[in-house]
Amino acid sequence: MATPLEKWVNEQSKLAKPDKIYWCDGSIKEARRLIEIGMKEEKISGNPVFQELNQKSWPNAYFHRSHPTDVARTEHLTYVCHPDKDVAGPNNNWMEPSEAKKMMAKLSDGCMKGKTMYVLPYMMGHPDSPYAKACVQLTDVSYVAISMRIMTRMSKKAVDRIGNSDDFFKGFHSVRDFDPNKRFIMHFPDERLVWSIGSGYGGNALLGKKCFSLRIASWLGYQEGWLAEHMVILGIEDPQGKVTYVAAAMPSACGKTNLAMLESVLPGYKVWTIGDDIAWLNAGPDGKLYAINPEAGLFGVARGTSMKTNPNMMRTLKADKFYPTLFTNTALNTNTNEPWWDGIDGSIPKNLIDWQGNPWDASKNSKAAHANSRFTVSIYNSPTLSKEFDNPRGVPISAIILGGKRTHLIPLVTEAFDWQHGVFLGARTGSETTAAAMHKEGVLRRDPMAMLPFCGYNMGDYFKHWLGMGKKLKHPPKIYSVNWFRTDDNGDFIWPGFGDNIRVLKWIIDRVNGNVGANQTPIGMIPDIKDLALGGLDIPKEKIEKLFEINSCEWKEELQDIEKFITQFGKHTPPEIWQEYDKLSKKL
Ligand code: OXD
Ligand code: MN
């Protein structure tokens, strides 16, 4: 008798009509074979799926060039298909589930003809974790199979865990013909199903990531009493060896990976990495909030990564471990066969070809590497990997940090008065857009808890759920807002960021551990400058003060925009959010 999993795979193959079906076991031998196939047999827009890079300087690294239209998440083509539109909320595109399925079935009919259908069984979370979920993805391209192997715990253990049950997350993925007009990422939360057609890009195609671990998992969490969040998880070790764990939400391409691997400029402080993108947060039996990272790899933005900005990431990328590492849409140095991107160490090489494979001409003002060029690398390659990474229970979180990219207005760091105020801080967060999704860069949009593109249900209900989580916790973490991106009158960033962000983290853990006071302002508690470890920084006092300036005129405008944003969730917005809003407007 076929198991529900085998039955499902069989049904999908009848629809997609692949030439072959191949069940992956996640072994290293298999990874090598798939890379070999990707180098020799599979092509995308005429290019081999993988190209071997210089194995001396970049051990185990391979280059991938995407279809030229397929370079970022496509939020406008991403849908959440609850039977009731109101459940999806104004923050999601919505389609009625049976209508969506009809459309997707038509697009999927025969989409794998002539290709292999890879069956990828994987776990999100450590297989021994009570919080982990068993998943299976189908795909028709080796790039996605290898990427999923790096990003998740792919093995037969997932098949064993599923056994004879129907309780597993299902992902159907095909790049089809990359036609951007037939590209859809469809979520069916009640069925734990994601159906994605037409794109091989990370967030659209590695279905364990945004689709399952955020959109579907956030909906599961809402029903089951936990949170799926767009957050890094890190441990901060102080000079006495005490490690304090924090989770931080920041929108895409705002430095989460840099924060997760930060190399401290303060002697005696060290950051241990647990995750760089996603956190699943559960109330533990001791009343604390516990975090696991459901992923096992890093899918990071290449631009700006260097020994200066993120030395631990560079070490991770160059680690000579057996896991493959992928570079997507970077430029290539044809002399040395090495990847290249803006901001990488050294001078600009002479013989670059751009991310589309054309000789690069610096005078033409085009970018050699795509702004959203990425690397995909195993987290086990990281020299800063926390020894708690594989702890099935996760780590207890003492502080939640909510960030955004704001060149004005928002202070470097603010502590919420309490949990409810903290939820409001998160709800009002805005950020200037980046290249991680297909939209104009640098436009302000509200992005509560950095979850706007990833919350799989009505955001008003999401705020309610956050408030409820706080009530469930006997020891809720303190909540902070941070902003590394404030600029001066010349438009230059005031705060150096990167390794210097440890100075802000130190203040946060000093607060959490009761070591320092703070000053009350209308928008929250801010540091007394004397409590910030600023030694060795060359920033004039006025500029440091500017980082904490609260301009009530600018805030008036901000309040109007916040009100407009929150209003759209109507009766779903909990009254507590409006209470906090009213308190803030009165104080300002
Ligand atoms: C990501 C994103 O790739 O947020 O992590 O876009
Ligand atoms: Mn992300």
Short mmCIF file of C-alpha atoms in Angstrom, two decimals, residues 56-415:
data_model
loop_
_atom_site.label_atom_id
_atom_site.label_comp_id
_atom_site.label_asym_id
_atom_site.label_seq_id
_atom_site.Cartn_x
_atom_site.Cartn_y
_atom_site.Cartn_z
CA LYS A 56 41.63 26.83 -4.49
CA SER A 57 40.37 30.21 -3.34
CA TRP A 58 36.65 29.26 -3.10
CA PRO A 59 36.55 25.60 -2.06
CA ASN A 60 33.39 23.74 -3.08
CA ALA A 61 31.92 26.86 -4.66
CA TYR A 62 29.75 26.93 -7.78
CA PHE A 63 28.31 29.78 -9.79
CA HIS A 64 24.72 30.02 -10.96
CA ARG A 65 23.28 32.55 -13.39
CA SER A 66 19.51 32.93 -13.16
CA HIS A 67 17.07 33.66 -15.94
CA PRO A 68 17.48 37.44 -16.46
CA THR A 69 13.91 38.19 -15.31
CA ASP A 70 14.20 36.01 -12.22
CA VAL A 71 16.34 37.90 -9.73
CA ALA A 72 14.23 38.69 -6.64
CA ARG A 73 11.04 37.87 -4.79
CA THR A 74 7.91 38.81 -6.70
CA GLU A 75 5.49 40.03 -4.05
CA HIS A 76 2.88 41.06 -6.62
CA LEU A 77 2.71 37.44 -7.86
CA THR A 78 2.54 35.91 -4.39
CA TYR A 79 -0.89 34.93 -3.09
CA VAL A 80 -2.35 33.58 0.11
CA CYS A 81 -5.44 31.52 -0.66
CA HIS A 82 -7.62 31.23 2.45
CA PRO A 83 -11.25 30.43 1.68
CA ASP A 84 -12.16 33.77 3.33
CA LYS A 85 -10.47 36.87 1.87
CA ASP A 86 -10.71 38.69 5.18
CA VAL A 87 -8.46 36.07 6.78
CA ALA A 88 -5.70 36.89 4.28
CA GLY A 89 -6.13 40.58 5.05
CA PRO A 90 -5.13 43.66 3.06
CA ASN A 91 -1.47 42.70 3.52
CA ASN A 92 -1.79 39.72 1.13
CA ASN A 93 -2.83 39.18 -2.46
CA TRP A 94 -5.73 36.80 -2.37
CA MET A 95 -7.38 34.31 -4.69
CA GLU A 96 -10.20 31.92 -3.93
CA PRO A 97 -8.49 28.51 -3.35
CA SER A 98 -10.36 26.43 -5.94
CA GLU A 99 -9.94 29.13 -8.59
CA ALA A 100 -6.22 29.36 -7.76
CA LYS A 101 -5.83 25.60 -7.99
CA LYS A 102 -7.57 25.47 -11.33
CA MET A 103 -5.22 28.09 -12.71
CA MET A 104 -2.13 26.41 -11.25
CA ALA A 105 -3.15 22.97 -12.50
CA LYS A 106 -3.42 24.38 -16.01
CA LEU A 107 0.02 25.97 -15.74
CA SER A 108 1.50 22.79 -14.27
CA ASP A 109 0.11 20.36 -16.81
CA GLY A 110 3.16 18.74 -18.39
CA CYS A 111 5.49 21.39 -16.92
CA MET A 112 8.22 18.81 -16.22
CA LYS A 113 8.17 17.05 -19.60
CA GLY A 114 11.69 16.08 -20.57
CA LYS A 115 12.95 16.85 -17.06
CA THR A 116 13.61 15.06 -13.80
CA MET A 117 11.27 15.62 -10.89
CA TYR A 118 13.41 15.79 -7.75
CA VAL A 119 11.61 14.75 -4.56
CA LEU A 120 13.17 16.58 -1.61
CA PRO A 121 12.27 15.31 1.88
CA TYR A 122 13.50 17.73 4.56
CA MET A 123 13.00 18.94 8.10
CA MET A 124 12.54 22.54 9.14
CA GLY A 125 14.20 22.47 12.56
CA HIS A 126 16.30 19.75 14.15
CA PRO A 127 14.61 16.34 13.66
CA ASP A 128 14.56 15.86 17.48
CA SER A 129 12.93 19.21 18.15
CA PRO A 130 9.29 19.23 19.27
CA TYR A 131 8.95 22.41 17.19
CA ALA A 132 10.35 20.93 13.93
CA LYS A 133 8.16 20.18 10.89
CA ALA A 134 8.54 17.49 8.24
CA CYS A 135 8.25 18.70 4.67
CA VAL A 136 8.53 17.50 1.08
CA GLN A 137 9.22 19.66 -1.96
CA LEU A 138 9.11 18.67 -5.59
CA THR A 139 11.21 20.60 -8.08
CA ASP A 140 12.49 20.32 -11.63
CA VAL A 141 15.84 22.03 -11.37
CA SER A 142 19.11 20.92 -9.73
CA TYR A 143 19.81 24.48 -8.50
CA VAL A 144 16.75 24.34 -6.28
CA ALA A 145 17.50 20.78 -5.13
CA ILE A 146 21.05 21.75 -4.11
CA SER A 147 19.95 25.05 -2.56
CA MET A 148 17.32 23.22 -0.49
CA ARG A 149 19.95 20.75 0.62
CA ILE A 150 22.12 23.62 1.88
CA MET A 151 19.25 25.52 3.48
CA THR A 152 17.44 22.66 5.22
CA ARG A 153 18.08 19.35 6.94
CA MET A 154 17.36 17.12 3.97
CA SER A 155 17.39 13.40 4.65
CA LYS A 156 15.39 10.23 4.88
CA LYS A 157 14.65 11.17 8.48
CA ALA A 158 11.88 13.42 7.14
CA VAL A 159 10.34 10.46 5.27
CA ASP A 160 10.56 8.34 8.42
CA ARG A 161 8.97 11.07 10.48
CA ILE A 162 6.11 11.42 8.00
CA GLY A 163 5.62 7.63 7.90
CA ASN A 164 2.04 6.79 7.10
CA SER A 165 0.61 10.15 8.07
CA ASP A 166 -0.71 12.91 5.86
CA ASP A 167 0.66 15.55 8.21
CA PHE A 168 3.49 17.04 6.20
CA PHE A 169 4.10 20.29 4.40
CA LYS A 170 3.75 19.93 0.64
CA GLY A 171 5.58 22.09 -1.87
CA PHE A 172 5.20 21.79 -5.61
CA HIS A 173 7.75 23.78 -7.58
CA SER A 174 8.52 24.07 -11.27
CA VAL A 175 10.45 26.74 -13.12
CA ARG A 176 8.33 25.82 -16.18
CA ASP A 177 9.69 28.12 -18.93
CA PHE A 178 10.50 31.09 -16.64
CA ASP A 179 7.75 33.09 -18.34
CA PRO A 180 7.35 36.10 -16.00
CA ASN A 181 3.68 36.34 -17.01
CA LYS A 182 3.08 32.82 -15.79
CA ARG A 183 4.90 33.15 -12.50
CA PHE A 184 2.84 32.54 -9.37
CA ILE A 185 3.65 31.65 -5.79
CA MET A 186 0.44 30.32 -4.26
CA HIS A 187 -0.10 29.43 -0.61
CA PHE A 188 -2.91 27.21 0.67
CA PRO A 189 -2.41 27.52 4.44
CA ASP A 190 -5.20 25.17 5.50
CA GLU A 191 -3.68 22.38 3.39
CA ARG A 192 -0.06 23.19 4.29
CA LEU A 193 0.52 23.47 0.55
CA VAL A 194 2.62 25.84 -1.54
CA TRP A 195 2.44 25.75 -5.32
CA SER A 196 5.09 27.79 -7.10
CA ILE A 197 5.54 28.13 -10.84
CA GLY A 198 7.89 30.06 -13.09
CA SER A 199 10.69 31.21 -10.78
CA GLY A 200 13.88 29.64 -9.45
CA TYR A 201 14.69 32.58 -7.14
CA GLY A 202 15.32 31.85 -3.44
CA GLY A 203 12.22 33.22 -1.73
CA ASN A 204 9.99 32.09 -4.62
CA ALA A 205 11.45 28.62 -5.08
CA LEU A 206 13.10 27.34 -1.88
CA LEU A 207 9.70 26.66 -0.42
CA GLY A 208 10.95 25.76 3.05
CA LYS A 209 12.06 29.36 3.50
CA LYS A 210 9.60 32.27 3.18
CA CYS A 211 6.66 30.23 1.90
CA PHE A 212 6.53 27.60 4.59
CA SER A 213 8.65 28.84 7.51
CA LEU A 214 7.01 32.26 7.45
CA ARG A 215 3.73 32.50 5.52
CA ILE A 216 2.28 29.08 6.32
CA ALA A 217 4.05 28.73 9.68
CA SER A 218 2.82 32.15 10.85
CA TRP A 219 -0.74 30.92 10.23
CA LEU A 220 -0.02 27.64 12.03
CA GLY A 221 1.49 29.64 14.89
CA TYR A 222 -1.59 31.84 15.09
CA GLN A 223 -3.74 28.76 15.49
CA GLU A 224 -1.38 26.83 17.77
CA GLY A 225 -0.04 29.64 19.96
CA TRP A 226 3.48 30.33 18.70
CA LEU A 227 5.22 32.82 16.40
CA ALA A 228 7.05 32.40 13.07
CA GLU A 229 9.17 35.50 12.57
CA HIS A 230 11.55 37.14 10.09
CA MET A 231 14.31 37.30 12.70
CA VAL A 232 17.95 36.51 13.28
CA ILE A 233 18.86 34.69 16.49
CA LEU A 234 22.15 35.31 18.17
CA GLY A 235 23.94 34.83 21.46
CA ILE A 236 26.00 37.71 22.84
CA GLU A 237 28.84 36.60 25.10
CA ASP A 238 30.16 39.18 27.58
CA PRO A 239 33.71 39.30 29.00
CA GLN A 240 32.58 37.12 31.96
CA GLY A 241 31.44 34.41 29.52
CA LYS A 242 27.71 34.92 30.11
CA VAL A 243 25.70 34.48 26.90
CA THR A 244 22.45 36.45 26.42
CA TYR A 245 20.24 35.43 23.50
CA VAL A 246 18.36 37.94 21.38
CA ALA A 247 16.20 37.77 18.26
CA ALA A 248 16.06 40.64 15.79
CA ALA A 249 13.62 41.39 12.99
CA MET A 250 14.80 43.48 10.07
CA PRO A 251 13.50 43.76 6.53
CA SER A 252 15.32 41.99 3.70
CA ALA A 253 18.76 43.32 2.82
CA CYS A 254 19.02 45.51 5.94
CA GLY A 255 21.96 43.68 7.50
CA LYS A 256 20.43 40.72 9.35
CA THR A 257 23.19 38.39 8.17
CA ASN A 258 25.85 40.90 9.22
CA LEU A 259 24.26 41.17 12.65
CA ALA A 260 24.02 37.39 13.05
CA MET A 261 27.77 37.02 12.40
CA LEU A 262 28.97 40.28 13.85
CA GLU A 263 32.64 40.53 14.78
CA SER A 264 32.74 42.67 17.87
CA VAL A 265 34.91 45.79 18.07
CA LEU A 266 34.54 45.68 21.87
CA PRO A 267 37.15 43.51 23.56
CA GLY A 268 35.75 40.50 25.41
CA TYR A 269 32.42 40.48 23.55
CA LYS A 270 31.56 37.79 21.05
CA VAL A 271 28.53 37.00 18.92
CA TRP A 272 27.37 33.39 18.38
CA THR A 273 25.19 32.69 15.37
CA ILE A 274 21.98 30.66 15.54
CA GLY A 275 20.06 32.04 12.57
CA ASP A 276 20.16 34.87 10.06
CA ASP A 277 16.62 35.03 8.69
CA ILE A 278 13.88 33.06 10.43
CA ALA A 279 12.97 32.30 14.04
CA TRP A 280 10.20 30.09 15.39
CA LEU A 281 9.31 31.30 18.87
CA ASN A 282 7.52 29.18 21.45
CA ALA A 283 6.63 29.72 25.09
CA GLY A 284 8.75 27.30 27.13
CA PRO A 285 7.57 25.46 30.25
CA ASP A 286 9.56 27.96 32.37
CA GLY A 287 7.59 30.93 30.99
CA LYS A 288 10.46 32.15 28.82
CA LEU A 289 10.35 32.58 25.06
CA TYR A 290 12.42 29.94 23.21
CA ALA A 291 13.73 30.36 19.66
CA ILE A 292 14.81 27.84 17.07
CA ASN A 293 16.11 28.55 13.60
CA PRO A 294 14.21 26.18 11.29
CA GLU A 295 16.86 26.56 8.56
CA ALA A 296 20.35 25.10 8.24
CA GLY A 297 21.89 27.48 5.74
CA LEU A 298 22.41 31.12 4.89
CA PHE A 299 20.95 32.75 1.79
CA GLY A 300 22.61 36.14 2.02
CA VAL A 301 23.07 39.28 -0.03
CA ALA A 302 26.55 39.33 -1.58
CA ARG A 303 26.72 43.09 -2.20
CA GLY A 304 28.76 44.80 0.49
CA THR A 305 30.09 41.59 2.05
CA SER A 306 33.83 41.81 2.75
CA MET A 307 36.50 41.18 5.37
CA LYS A 308 35.79 44.72 6.58
CA THR A 309 31.99 44.49 6.88
CA ASN A 310 31.49 40.82 7.73
CA PRO A 311 34.74 38.89 8.14
CA ASN A 312 32.92 35.87 9.62
CA MET A 313 30.74 35.61 6.53
CA MET A 314 33.82 35.71 4.28
CA ARG A 315 35.35 32.93 6.40
CA THR A 316 32.12 30.98 6.11
CA LEU A 317 32.09 31.35 2.33
CA LYS A 318 35.69 30.22 2.07
CA ALA A 319 35.44 27.37 4.58
CA ASP A 320 36.77 24.16 3.15
CA LYS A 321 33.93 21.90 4.28
CA PHE A 322 32.15 19.30 2.26
CA TYR A 323 28.95 21.29 1.77
CA PRO A 324 28.72 23.04 -1.60
CA THR A 325 28.43 26.84 -1.64
CA LEU A 326 26.55 28.67 -4.40
CA PHE A 327 26.95 32.16 -5.80
CA THR A 328 24.04 33.51 -7.83
CA ASN A 329 24.17 36.49 -10.21
CA THR A 330 27.49 37.84 -8.99
CA ALA A 331 29.99 39.05 -11.58
CA LEU A 332 32.87 36.75 -12.57
CA ASN A 333 36.55 37.50 -12.79
CA THR A 334 37.48 35.62 -15.96
CA ASN A 335 41.20 35.69 -15.14
CA THR A 336 40.87 33.89 -11.85
CA ASN A 337 37.42 32.27 -12.17
CA GLU A 338 36.30 33.90 -8.93
CA PRO A 339 33.01 35.59 -8.01
CA TRP A 340 33.01 39.37 -7.65
CA TRP A 341 30.54 41.89 -6.22
CA ASP A 342 30.48 45.55 -5.18
CA GLY A 343 32.20 46.05 -1.88
CA ILE A 344 34.23 42.81 -1.91
CA ASP A 345 37.84 43.21 -0.78
CA GLY A 346 40.53 44.32 -3.22
CA SER A 347 40.48 46.49 -6.30
CA ILE A 348 38.06 46.00 -9.20
CA PRO A 349 39.51 43.27 -11.44
CA LYS A 350 40.08 44.04 -15.11
CA ASN A 351 38.41 41.11 -16.78
CA LEU A 352 34.95 41.00 -15.31
CA ILE A 353 31.90 39.60 -16.95
CA ASP A 354 28.65 40.89 -15.55
CA TRP A 355 25.89 38.81 -13.93
CA GLN A 356 24.34 38.23 -17.35
CA GLY A 357 27.60 36.98 -18.86
CA ASN A 358 28.62 40.04 -20.89
CA PRO A 359 32.03 41.68 -20.66
CA TRP A 360 31.64 44.45 -18.11
CA ASP A 361 32.36 48.02 -19.11
CA ALA A 362 32.84 50.22 -16.04
CA SER A 363 32.21 53.39 -18.04
CA LYS A 364 28.69 52.28 -18.95
CA ASN A 365 27.44 52.70 -15.40
CA SER A 366 25.82 49.29 -15.29
CA LYS A 367 26.27 46.95 -12.34
CA ALA A 368 28.65 44.04 -12.77
CA ALA A 369 26.99 41.99 -10.02
CA HIS A 370 23.22 42.18 -9.64
CA ALA A 371 22.17 44.31 -6.62
CA ASN A 372 20.43 41.23 -5.22
CA SER A 373 23.21 38.76 -6.05
CA ARG A 374 23.33 36.10 -3.37
CA PHE A 375 25.30 33.32 -1.78
CA THR A 376 23.85 30.09 -0.43
CA VAL A 377 26.03 28.42 2.18
CA SER A 378 25.69 25.90 4.99
CA ILE A 379 25.44 27.45 8.45
CA TYR A 380 27.75 24.65 9.64
CA ASN A 381 30.55 26.39 7.71
CA SER A 382 30.31 29.36 10.05
CA PRO A 383 33.16 29.88 12.56
CA THR A 384 30.66 31.67 14.84
CA LEU A 385 28.06 28.89 14.89
CA SER A 386 26.60 28.65 18.40
CA LYS A 387 27.00 25.35 20.21
CA GLU A 388 23.26 25.65 20.88
CA PHE A 389 22.40 25.60 17.16
CA ASP A 390 21.30 21.97 17.23
CA ASN A 391 19.66 22.18 20.65
CA PRO A 392 16.16 20.83 19.96
CA ARG A 393 14.61 23.09 22.62
CA GLY A 394 16.13 26.26 21.17
CA VAL A 395 17.53 29.15 23.20
CA PRO A 396 15.78 31.44 25.73
CA ILE A 397 15.32 34.94 24.31
CA SER A 398 15.97 37.92 26.61
CA ALA A 399 15.44 40.72 24.07
CA ILE A 400 13.56 41.19 20.83
CA ILE A 401 14.98 43.82 18.49
CA LEU A 402 12.83 45.35 15.75
CA GLY A 403 14.63 47.30 13.06
CA GLY A 404 14.12 49.09 9.82
CA LYS A 405 16.09 51.24 7.46
CA ARG A 406 15.23 54.88 8.18
CA THR A 407 17.48 57.74 7.15
CA HIS A 408 15.53 60.09 9.44
CA LEU A 409 13.42 60.15 12.56
CA ILE A 410 13.99 56.79 14.24
CA PRO A 411 16.64 56.74 17.01
CA LEU A 412 19.60 54.38 17.01
CA VAL A 413 17.97 52.39 19.80
CA THR A 414 14.78 52.71 21.87
CA GLU A 415 13.47 50.39 24.57
#
